[in-house]
PDB file of C-alpha atoms and ligand atoms in Angstrom:
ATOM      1  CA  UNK W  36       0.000   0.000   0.000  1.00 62.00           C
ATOM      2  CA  UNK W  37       1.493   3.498  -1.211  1.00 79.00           C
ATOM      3  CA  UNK W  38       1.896   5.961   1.667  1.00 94.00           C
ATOM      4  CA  UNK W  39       0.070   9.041   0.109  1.00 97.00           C
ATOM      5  CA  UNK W  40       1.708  12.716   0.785  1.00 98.00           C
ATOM      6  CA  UNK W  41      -1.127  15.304   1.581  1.00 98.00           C
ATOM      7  CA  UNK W  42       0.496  18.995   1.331  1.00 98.00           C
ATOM      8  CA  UNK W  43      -1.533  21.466   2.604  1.00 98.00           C
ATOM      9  CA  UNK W  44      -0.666  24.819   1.158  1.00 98.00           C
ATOM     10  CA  UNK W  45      -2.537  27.433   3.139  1.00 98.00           C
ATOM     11  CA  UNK W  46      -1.416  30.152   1.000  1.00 98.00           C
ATOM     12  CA  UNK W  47      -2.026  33.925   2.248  1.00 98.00           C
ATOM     13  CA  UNK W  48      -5.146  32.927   4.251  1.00 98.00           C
ATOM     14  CA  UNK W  49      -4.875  31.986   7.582  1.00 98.00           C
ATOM     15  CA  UNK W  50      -2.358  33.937  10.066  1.00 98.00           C
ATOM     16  CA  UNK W  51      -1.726  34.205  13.674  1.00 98.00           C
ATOM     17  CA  UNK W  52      -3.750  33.065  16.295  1.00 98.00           C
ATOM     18  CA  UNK W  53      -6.261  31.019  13.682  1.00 98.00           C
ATOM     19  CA  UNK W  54      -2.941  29.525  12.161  1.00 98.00           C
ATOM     20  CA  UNK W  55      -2.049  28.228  15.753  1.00 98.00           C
ATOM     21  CA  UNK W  56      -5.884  26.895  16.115  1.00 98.00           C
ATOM     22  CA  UNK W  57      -5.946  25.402  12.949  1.00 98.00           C
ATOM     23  CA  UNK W  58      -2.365  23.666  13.199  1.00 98.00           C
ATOM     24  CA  UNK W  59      -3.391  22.273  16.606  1.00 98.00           C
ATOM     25  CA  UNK W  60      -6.924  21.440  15.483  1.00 98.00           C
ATOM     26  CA  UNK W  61      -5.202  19.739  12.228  1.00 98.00           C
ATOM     27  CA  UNK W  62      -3.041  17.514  14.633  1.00 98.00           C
ATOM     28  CA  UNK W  63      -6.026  16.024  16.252  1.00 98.00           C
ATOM     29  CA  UNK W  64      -7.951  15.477  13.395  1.00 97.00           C
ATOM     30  CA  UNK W  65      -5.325  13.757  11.797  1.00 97.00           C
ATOM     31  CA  UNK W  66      -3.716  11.831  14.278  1.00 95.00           C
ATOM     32  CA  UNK W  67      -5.666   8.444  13.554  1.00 93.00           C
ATOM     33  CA  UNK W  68      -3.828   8.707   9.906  1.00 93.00           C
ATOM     34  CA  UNK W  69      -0.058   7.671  10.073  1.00 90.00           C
ATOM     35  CA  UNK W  70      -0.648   6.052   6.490  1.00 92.00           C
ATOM     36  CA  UNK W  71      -0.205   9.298   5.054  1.00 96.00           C
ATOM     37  CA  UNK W  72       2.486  11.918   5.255  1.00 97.00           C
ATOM     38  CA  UNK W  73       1.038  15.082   5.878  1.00 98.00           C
ATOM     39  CA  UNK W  74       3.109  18.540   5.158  1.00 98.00           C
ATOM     40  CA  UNK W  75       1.400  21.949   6.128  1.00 98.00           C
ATOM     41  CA  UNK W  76       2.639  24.925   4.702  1.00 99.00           C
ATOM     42  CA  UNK W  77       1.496  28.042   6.358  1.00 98.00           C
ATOM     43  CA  UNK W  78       3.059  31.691   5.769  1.00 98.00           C
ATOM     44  CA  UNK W  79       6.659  32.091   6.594  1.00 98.00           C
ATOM     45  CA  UNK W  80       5.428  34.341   9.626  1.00 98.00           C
ATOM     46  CA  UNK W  81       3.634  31.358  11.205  1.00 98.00           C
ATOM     47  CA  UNK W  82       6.471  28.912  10.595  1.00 98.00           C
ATOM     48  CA  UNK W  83       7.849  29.063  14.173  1.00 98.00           C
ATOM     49  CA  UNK W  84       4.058  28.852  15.439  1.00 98.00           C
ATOM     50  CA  UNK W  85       3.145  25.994  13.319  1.00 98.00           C
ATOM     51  CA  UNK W  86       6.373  24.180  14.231  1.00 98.00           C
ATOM     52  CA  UNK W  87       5.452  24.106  18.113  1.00 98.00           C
ATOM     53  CA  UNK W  88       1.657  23.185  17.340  1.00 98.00           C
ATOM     54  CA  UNK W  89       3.020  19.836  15.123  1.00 98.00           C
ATOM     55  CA  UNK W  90       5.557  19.052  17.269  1.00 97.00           C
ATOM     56  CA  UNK W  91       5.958  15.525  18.010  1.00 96.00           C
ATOM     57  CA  UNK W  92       3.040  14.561  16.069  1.00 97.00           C
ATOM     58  CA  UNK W  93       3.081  13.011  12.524  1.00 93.00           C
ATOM     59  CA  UNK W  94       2.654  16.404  10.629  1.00 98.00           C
ATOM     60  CA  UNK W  95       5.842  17.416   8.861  1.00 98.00           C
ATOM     61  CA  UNK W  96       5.949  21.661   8.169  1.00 98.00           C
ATOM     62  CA  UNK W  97       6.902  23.277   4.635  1.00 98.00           C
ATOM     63  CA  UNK W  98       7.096  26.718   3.362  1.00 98.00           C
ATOM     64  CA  UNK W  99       5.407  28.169   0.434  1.00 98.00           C
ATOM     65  CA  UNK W 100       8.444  29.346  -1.438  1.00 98.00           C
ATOM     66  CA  UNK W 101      12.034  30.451  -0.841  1.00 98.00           C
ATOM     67  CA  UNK W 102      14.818  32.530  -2.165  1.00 98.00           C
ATOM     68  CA  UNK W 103      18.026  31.020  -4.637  1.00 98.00           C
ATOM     69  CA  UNK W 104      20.379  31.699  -2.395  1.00 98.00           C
ATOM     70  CA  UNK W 105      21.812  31.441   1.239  1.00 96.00           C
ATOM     71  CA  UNK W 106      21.959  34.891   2.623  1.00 97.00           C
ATOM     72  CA  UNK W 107      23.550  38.142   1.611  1.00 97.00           C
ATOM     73  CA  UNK W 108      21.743  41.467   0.287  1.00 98.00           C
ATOM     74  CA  UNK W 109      17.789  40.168  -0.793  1.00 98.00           C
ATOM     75  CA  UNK W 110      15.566  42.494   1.190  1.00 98.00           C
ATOM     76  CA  UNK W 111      12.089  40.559   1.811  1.00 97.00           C
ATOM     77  CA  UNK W 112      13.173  37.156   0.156  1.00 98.00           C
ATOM     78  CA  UNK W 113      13.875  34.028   2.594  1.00 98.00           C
ATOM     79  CA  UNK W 114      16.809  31.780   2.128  1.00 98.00           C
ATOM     80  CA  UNK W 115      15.966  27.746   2.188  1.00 98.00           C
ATOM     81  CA  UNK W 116      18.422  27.443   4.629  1.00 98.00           C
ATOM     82  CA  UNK W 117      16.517  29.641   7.158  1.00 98.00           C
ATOM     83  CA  UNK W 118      13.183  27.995   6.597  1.00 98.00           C
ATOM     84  CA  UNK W 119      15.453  24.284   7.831  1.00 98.00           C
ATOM     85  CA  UNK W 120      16.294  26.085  10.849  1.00 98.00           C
ATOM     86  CA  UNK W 121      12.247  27.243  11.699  1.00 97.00           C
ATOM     87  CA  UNK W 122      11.662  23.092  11.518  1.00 98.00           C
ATOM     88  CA  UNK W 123      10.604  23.170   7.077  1.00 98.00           C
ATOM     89  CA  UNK W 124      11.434  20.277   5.902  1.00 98.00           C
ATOM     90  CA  UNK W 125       9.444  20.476   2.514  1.00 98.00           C
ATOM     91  CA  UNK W 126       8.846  23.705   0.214  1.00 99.00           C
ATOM     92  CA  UNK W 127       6.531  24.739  -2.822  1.00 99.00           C
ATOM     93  CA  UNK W 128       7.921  26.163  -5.833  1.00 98.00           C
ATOM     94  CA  UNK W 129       6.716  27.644  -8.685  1.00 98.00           C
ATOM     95  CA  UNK W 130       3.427  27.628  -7.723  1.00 98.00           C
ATOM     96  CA  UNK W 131       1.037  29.153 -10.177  1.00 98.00           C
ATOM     97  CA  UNK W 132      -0.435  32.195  -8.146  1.00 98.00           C
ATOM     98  CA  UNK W 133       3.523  33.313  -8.241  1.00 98.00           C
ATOM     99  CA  UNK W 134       4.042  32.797 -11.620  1.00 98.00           C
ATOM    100  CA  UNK W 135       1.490  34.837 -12.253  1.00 97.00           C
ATOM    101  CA  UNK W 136       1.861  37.913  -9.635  1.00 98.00           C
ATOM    102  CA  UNK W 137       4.962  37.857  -8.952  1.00 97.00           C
ATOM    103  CA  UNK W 138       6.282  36.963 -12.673  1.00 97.00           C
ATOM    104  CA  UNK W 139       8.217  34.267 -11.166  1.00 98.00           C
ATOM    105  CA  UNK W 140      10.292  32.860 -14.710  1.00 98.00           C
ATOM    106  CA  UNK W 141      11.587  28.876 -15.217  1.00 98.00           C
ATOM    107  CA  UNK W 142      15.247  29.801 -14.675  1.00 98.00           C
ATOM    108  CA  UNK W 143      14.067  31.666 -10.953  1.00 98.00           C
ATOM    109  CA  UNK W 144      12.591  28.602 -10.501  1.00 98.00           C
ATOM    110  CA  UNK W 145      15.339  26.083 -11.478  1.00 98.00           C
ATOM    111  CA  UNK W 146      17.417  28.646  -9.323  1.00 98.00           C
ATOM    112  CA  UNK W 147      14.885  28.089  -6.319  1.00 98.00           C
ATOM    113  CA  UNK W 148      14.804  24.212  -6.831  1.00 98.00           C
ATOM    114  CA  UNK W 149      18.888  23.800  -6.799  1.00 98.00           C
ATOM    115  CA  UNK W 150      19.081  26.000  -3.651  1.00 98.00           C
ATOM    116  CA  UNK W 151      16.280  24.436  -1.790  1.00 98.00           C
ATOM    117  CA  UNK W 152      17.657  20.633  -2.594  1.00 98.00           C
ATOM    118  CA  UNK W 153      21.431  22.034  -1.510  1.00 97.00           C
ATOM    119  CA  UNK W 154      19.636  22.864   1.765  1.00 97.00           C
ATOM    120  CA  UNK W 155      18.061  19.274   2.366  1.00 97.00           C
ATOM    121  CA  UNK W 156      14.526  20.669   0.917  1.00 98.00           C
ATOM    122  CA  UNK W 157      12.305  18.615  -0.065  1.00 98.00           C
ATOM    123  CA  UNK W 158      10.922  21.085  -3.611  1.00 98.00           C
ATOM    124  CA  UNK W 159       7.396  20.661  -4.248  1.00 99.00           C
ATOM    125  CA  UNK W 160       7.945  22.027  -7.913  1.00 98.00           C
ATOM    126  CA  UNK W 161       4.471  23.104  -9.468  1.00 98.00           C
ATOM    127  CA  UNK W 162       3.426  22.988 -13.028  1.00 98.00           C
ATOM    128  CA  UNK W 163       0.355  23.384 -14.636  1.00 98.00           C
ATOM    129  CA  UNK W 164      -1.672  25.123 -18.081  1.00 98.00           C
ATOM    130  CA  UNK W 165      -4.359  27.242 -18.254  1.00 97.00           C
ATOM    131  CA  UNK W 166      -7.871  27.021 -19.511  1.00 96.00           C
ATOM    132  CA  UNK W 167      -6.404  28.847 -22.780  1.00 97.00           C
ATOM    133  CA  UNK W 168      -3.512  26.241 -23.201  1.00 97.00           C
ATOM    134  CA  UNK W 169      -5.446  23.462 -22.844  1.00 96.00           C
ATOM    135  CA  UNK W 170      -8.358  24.839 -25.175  1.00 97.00           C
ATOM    136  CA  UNK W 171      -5.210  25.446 -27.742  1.00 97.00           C
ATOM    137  CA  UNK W 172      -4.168  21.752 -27.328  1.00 97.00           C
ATOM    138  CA  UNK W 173      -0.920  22.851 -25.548  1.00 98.00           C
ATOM    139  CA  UNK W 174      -1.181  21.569 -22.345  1.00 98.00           C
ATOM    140  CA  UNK W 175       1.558  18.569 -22.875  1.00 98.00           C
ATOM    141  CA  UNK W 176       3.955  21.045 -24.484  1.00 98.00           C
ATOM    142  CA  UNK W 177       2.996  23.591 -21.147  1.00 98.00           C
ATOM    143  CA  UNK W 178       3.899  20.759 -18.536  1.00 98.00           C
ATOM    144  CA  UNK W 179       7.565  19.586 -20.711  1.00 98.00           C
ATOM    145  CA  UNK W 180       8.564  23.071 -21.087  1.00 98.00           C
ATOM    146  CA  UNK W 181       8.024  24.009 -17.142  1.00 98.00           C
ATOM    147  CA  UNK W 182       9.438  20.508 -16.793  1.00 98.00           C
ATOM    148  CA  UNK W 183      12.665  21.333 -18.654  1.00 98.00           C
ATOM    149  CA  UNK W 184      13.087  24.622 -17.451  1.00 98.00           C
ATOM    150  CA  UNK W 185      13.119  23.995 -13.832  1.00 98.00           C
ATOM    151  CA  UNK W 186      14.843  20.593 -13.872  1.00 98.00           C
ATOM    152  CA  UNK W 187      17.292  21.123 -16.856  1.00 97.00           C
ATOM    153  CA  UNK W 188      20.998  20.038 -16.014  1.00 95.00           C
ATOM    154  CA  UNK W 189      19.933  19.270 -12.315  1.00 96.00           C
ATOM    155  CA  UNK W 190      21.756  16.057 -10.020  1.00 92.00           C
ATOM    156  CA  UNK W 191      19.686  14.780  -7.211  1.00 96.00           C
ATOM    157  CA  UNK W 192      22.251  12.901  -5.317  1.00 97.00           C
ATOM    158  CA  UNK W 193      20.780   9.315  -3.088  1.00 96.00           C
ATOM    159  CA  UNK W 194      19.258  11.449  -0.066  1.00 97.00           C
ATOM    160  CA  UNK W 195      17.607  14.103  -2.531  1.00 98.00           C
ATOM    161  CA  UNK W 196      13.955  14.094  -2.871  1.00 98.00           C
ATOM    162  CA  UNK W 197      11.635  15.833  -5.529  1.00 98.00           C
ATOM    163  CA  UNK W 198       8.411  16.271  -5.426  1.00 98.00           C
ATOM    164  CA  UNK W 199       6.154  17.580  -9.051  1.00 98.00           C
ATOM    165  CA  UNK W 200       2.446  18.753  -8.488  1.00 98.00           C
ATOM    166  CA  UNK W 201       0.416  18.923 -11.753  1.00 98.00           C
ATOM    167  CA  UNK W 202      -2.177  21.733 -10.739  1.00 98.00           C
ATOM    168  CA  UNK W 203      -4.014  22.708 -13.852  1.00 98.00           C
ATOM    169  CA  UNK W 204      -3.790  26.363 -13.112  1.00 97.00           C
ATOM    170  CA  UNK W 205      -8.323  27.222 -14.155  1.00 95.00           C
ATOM    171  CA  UNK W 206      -8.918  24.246 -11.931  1.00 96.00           C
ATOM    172  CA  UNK W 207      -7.432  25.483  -8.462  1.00 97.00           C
ATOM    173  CA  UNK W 208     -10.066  27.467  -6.087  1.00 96.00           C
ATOM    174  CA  UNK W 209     -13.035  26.199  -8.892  1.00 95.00           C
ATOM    175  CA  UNK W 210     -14.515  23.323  -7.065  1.00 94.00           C
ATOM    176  CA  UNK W 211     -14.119  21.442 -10.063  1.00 92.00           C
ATOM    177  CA  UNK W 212     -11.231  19.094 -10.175  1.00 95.00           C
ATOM    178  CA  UNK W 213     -10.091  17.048 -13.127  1.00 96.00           C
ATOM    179  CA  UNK W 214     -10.617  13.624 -13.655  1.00 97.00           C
ATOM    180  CA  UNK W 215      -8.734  10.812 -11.726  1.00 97.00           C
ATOM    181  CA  UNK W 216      -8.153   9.417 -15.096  1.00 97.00           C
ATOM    182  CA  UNK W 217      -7.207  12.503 -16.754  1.00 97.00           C
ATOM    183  CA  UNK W 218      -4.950  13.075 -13.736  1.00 98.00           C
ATOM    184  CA  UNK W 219      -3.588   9.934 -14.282  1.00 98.00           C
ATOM    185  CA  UNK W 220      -2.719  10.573 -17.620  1.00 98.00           C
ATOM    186  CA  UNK W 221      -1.256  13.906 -17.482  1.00 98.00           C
ATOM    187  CA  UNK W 222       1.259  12.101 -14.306  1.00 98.00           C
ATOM    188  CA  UNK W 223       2.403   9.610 -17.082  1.00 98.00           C
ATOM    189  CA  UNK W 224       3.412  12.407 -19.599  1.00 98.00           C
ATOM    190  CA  UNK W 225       5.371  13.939 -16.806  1.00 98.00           C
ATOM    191  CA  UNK W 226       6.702  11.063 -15.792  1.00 98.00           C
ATOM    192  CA  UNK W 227       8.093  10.390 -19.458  1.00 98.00           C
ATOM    193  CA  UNK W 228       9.278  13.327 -19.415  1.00 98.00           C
ATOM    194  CA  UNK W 229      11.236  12.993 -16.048  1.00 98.00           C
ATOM    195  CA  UNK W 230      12.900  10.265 -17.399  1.00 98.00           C
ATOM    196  CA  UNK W 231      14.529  12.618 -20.451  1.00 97.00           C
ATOM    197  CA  UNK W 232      15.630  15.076 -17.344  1.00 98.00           C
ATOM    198  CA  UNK W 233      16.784  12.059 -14.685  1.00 98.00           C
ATOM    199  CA  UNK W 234      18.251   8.660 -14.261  1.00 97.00           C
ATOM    200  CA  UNK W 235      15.565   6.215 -14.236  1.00 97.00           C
ATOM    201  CA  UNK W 236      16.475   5.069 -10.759  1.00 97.00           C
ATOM    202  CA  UNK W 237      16.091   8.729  -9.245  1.00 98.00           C
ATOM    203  CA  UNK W 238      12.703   8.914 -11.488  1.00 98.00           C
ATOM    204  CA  UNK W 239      11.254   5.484  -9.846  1.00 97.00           C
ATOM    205  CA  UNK W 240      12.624   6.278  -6.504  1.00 97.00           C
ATOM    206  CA  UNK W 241      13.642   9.960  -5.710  1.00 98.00           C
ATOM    207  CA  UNK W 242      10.103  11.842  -7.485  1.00 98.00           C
ATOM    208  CA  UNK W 243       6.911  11.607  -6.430  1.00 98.00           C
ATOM    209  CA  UNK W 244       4.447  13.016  -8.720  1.00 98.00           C
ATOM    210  CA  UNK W 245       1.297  14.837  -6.769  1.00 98.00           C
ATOM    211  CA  UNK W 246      -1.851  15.992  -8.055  1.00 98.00           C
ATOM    212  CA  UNK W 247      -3.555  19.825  -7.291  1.00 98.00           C
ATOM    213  CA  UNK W 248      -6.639  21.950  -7.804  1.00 98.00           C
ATOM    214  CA  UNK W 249     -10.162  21.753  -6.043  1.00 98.00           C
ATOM    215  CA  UNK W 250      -9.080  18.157  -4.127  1.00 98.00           C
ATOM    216  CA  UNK W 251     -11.339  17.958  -1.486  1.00 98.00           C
ATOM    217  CA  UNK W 252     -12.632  14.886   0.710  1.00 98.00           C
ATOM    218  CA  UNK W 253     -15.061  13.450  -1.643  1.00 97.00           C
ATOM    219  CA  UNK W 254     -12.609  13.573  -4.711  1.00 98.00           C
ATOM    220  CA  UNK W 255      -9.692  13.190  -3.144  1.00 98.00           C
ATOM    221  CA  UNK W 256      -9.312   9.094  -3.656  1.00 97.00           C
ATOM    222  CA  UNK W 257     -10.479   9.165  -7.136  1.00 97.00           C
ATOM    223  CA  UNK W 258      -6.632  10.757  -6.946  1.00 98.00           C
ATOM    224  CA  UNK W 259      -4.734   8.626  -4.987  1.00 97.00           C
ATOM    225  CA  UNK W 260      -6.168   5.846  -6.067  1.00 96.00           C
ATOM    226  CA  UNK W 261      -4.352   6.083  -9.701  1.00 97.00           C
ATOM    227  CA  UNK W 262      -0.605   4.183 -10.154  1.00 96.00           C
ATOM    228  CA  UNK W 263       0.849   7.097 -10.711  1.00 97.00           C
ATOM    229  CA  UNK W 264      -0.808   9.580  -8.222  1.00 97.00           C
ATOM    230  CA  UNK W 265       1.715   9.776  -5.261  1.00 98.00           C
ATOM    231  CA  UNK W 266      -0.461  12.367  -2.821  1.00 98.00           C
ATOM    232  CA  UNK W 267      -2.403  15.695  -3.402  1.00 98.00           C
ATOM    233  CA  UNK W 268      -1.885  19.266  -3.229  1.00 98.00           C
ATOM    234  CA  UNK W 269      -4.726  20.913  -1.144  1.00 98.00           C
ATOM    235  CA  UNK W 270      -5.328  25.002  -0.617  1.00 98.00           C
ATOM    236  CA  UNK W 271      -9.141  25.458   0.062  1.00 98.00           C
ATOM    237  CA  UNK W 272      -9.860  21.838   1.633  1.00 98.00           C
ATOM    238  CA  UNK W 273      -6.727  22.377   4.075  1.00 98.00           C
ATOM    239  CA  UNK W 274      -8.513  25.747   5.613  1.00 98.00           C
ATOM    240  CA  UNK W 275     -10.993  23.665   7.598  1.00 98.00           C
ATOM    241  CA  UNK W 276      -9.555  20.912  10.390  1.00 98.00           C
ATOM    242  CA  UNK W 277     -12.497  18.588   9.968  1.00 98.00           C
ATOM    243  CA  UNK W 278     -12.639  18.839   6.378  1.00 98.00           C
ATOM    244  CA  UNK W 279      -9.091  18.334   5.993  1.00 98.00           C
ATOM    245  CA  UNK W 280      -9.234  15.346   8.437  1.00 98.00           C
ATOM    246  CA  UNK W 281     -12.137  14.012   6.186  1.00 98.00           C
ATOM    247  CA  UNK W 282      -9.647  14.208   2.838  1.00 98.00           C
ATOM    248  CA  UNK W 283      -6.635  12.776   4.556  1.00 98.00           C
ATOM    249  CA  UNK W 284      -8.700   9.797   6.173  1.00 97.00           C
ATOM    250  CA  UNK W 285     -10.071   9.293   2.641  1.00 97.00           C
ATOM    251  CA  UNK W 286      -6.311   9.427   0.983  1.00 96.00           C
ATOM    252  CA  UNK W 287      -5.618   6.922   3.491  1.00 90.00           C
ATOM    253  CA  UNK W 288      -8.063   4.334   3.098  1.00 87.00           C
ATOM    254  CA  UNK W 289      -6.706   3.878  -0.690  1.00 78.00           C
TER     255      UNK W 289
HETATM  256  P1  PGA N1604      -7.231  24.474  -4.293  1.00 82.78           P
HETATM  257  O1  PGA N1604      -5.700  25.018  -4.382  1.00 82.78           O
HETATM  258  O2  PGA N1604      -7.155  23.138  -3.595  1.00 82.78           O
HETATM  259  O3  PGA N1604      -7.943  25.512  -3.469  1.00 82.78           O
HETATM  260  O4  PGA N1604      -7.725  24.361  -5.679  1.00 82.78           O
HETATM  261  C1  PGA N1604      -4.641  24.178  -4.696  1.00 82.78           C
HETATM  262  C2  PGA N1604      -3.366  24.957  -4.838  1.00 82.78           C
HETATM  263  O5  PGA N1604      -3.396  26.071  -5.398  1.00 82.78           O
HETATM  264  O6  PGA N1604      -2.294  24.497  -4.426  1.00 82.78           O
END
């Protein structure tokens, strides 16, 4: 039975003392599940706060995004190395809402992957098209270009892991995820694709490929249940203890 990984990715929503309720609230309502690893990624500012809440429990904490490189003169950006020392043990990159806002480019984020993997990071790299792309027929030539540029040239020694979420970017926040079997599909072009990028042996053992966008508890095994679905990616259905508890006890059960 696969171990599924559940990232929740709480984006810019919850801070403070809700963050602290919601970590602690998250613990309990996950406890029963050790057959999945669970990462929470809160805003850097509640790293430290979110840390303490998971604390020996099974929840593992990640970050949302980091800086390419270890310190020096970056005013605002955070270096992967300081998000290890706050507890992180897993980060997102290249998440869609950043390559978007923040015109975040595939060499910042093959920058961002190196720096976070020389740090002991687990990178949650995230690729996806659009509604446009995919109405053009480009979504495979989308997911091998973000593929190449962020993975290009790149050496995951034996202790590196890699993590790729497909999020179809018109999907996340809609409530209307793709299929399991379209999922499914889309994991085994990436995974072809890895295999141009990788050794085959890091491929099979070193990447997990994850699925994102409007995974909630009812949908959620319809996911995991595919052969090449290795967890989820979950904003909205993280927000919400009990609802979250719901999707990771139904992740489990697969
Ligand atoms: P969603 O977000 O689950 O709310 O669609 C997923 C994500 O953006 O990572």
């Amino acid at each position: 039975m696969k171990k599924p990984l559940v990232i929740a990715n709480w984006k810019m929503k919850v801070w403070g003392d809700q963050a602290l309720a919601l970590a602690r609230q998250v613990v309990k309502s996950t406890a029963k599940y050790s057959s999945a690893e669970i990462v929470l990624c809160p805003s850097f500012t509640e790293l430290a706060a979110v840390a303490g809440a998971i604390k020996g429990s099974n929840l593992k904490l990640g970050a949302q995004d980091c800086f390419w490189e270890e310190t020096g003169a970056f005013t605002g950006e955070i270096s992967p190395q300081t998000l290890l020392a706050y507890g992180a043990s897993y980060v997102i990159i290249g998440h869609s809402e950043r390559r978007e806002h923040l015109a975040e480019t595939g060499a910042m984020i093959h920058r961002k992957i190196k720096a976070a993997l020389r740090a002991s990071l687990v990178p949650v790299l995230c690729i996806g098209e659009s509604f446009d792309e995919r109405a053009q027929g480009q979504k495979e030539v989308v997911l091998i270009r973000e593929l190449h540029e962020a993975l290009n040239g790149l050496w995951l020694t034996e202790a590196q892991r890699l993590v790729v979420a497909y999020e179809p970017i018109w999907v996340i926040g809609s409530g209307q995820a793709v299929s399991g079997e379209e999922a499914e599909h889309t994991h085994q072009v990436i995974r072809q694709t890895l295999f141009d990028l990788l050794p085959t042996s890091v491929v099979d053992e070193q990447v997990r490929i994850i699925y994102g966008g409007s995974v909630d508890p009812e949908n959620v095994a319809q996911f995991t249940i595919q052969p090449t679905v290795a967890g989820v990616l979950v904003g909205g259905a993280s927000l919400d203890a009990t609802v979250f508890g719901a999707l990771v006890a139904a992740a489990a059960k697969v």
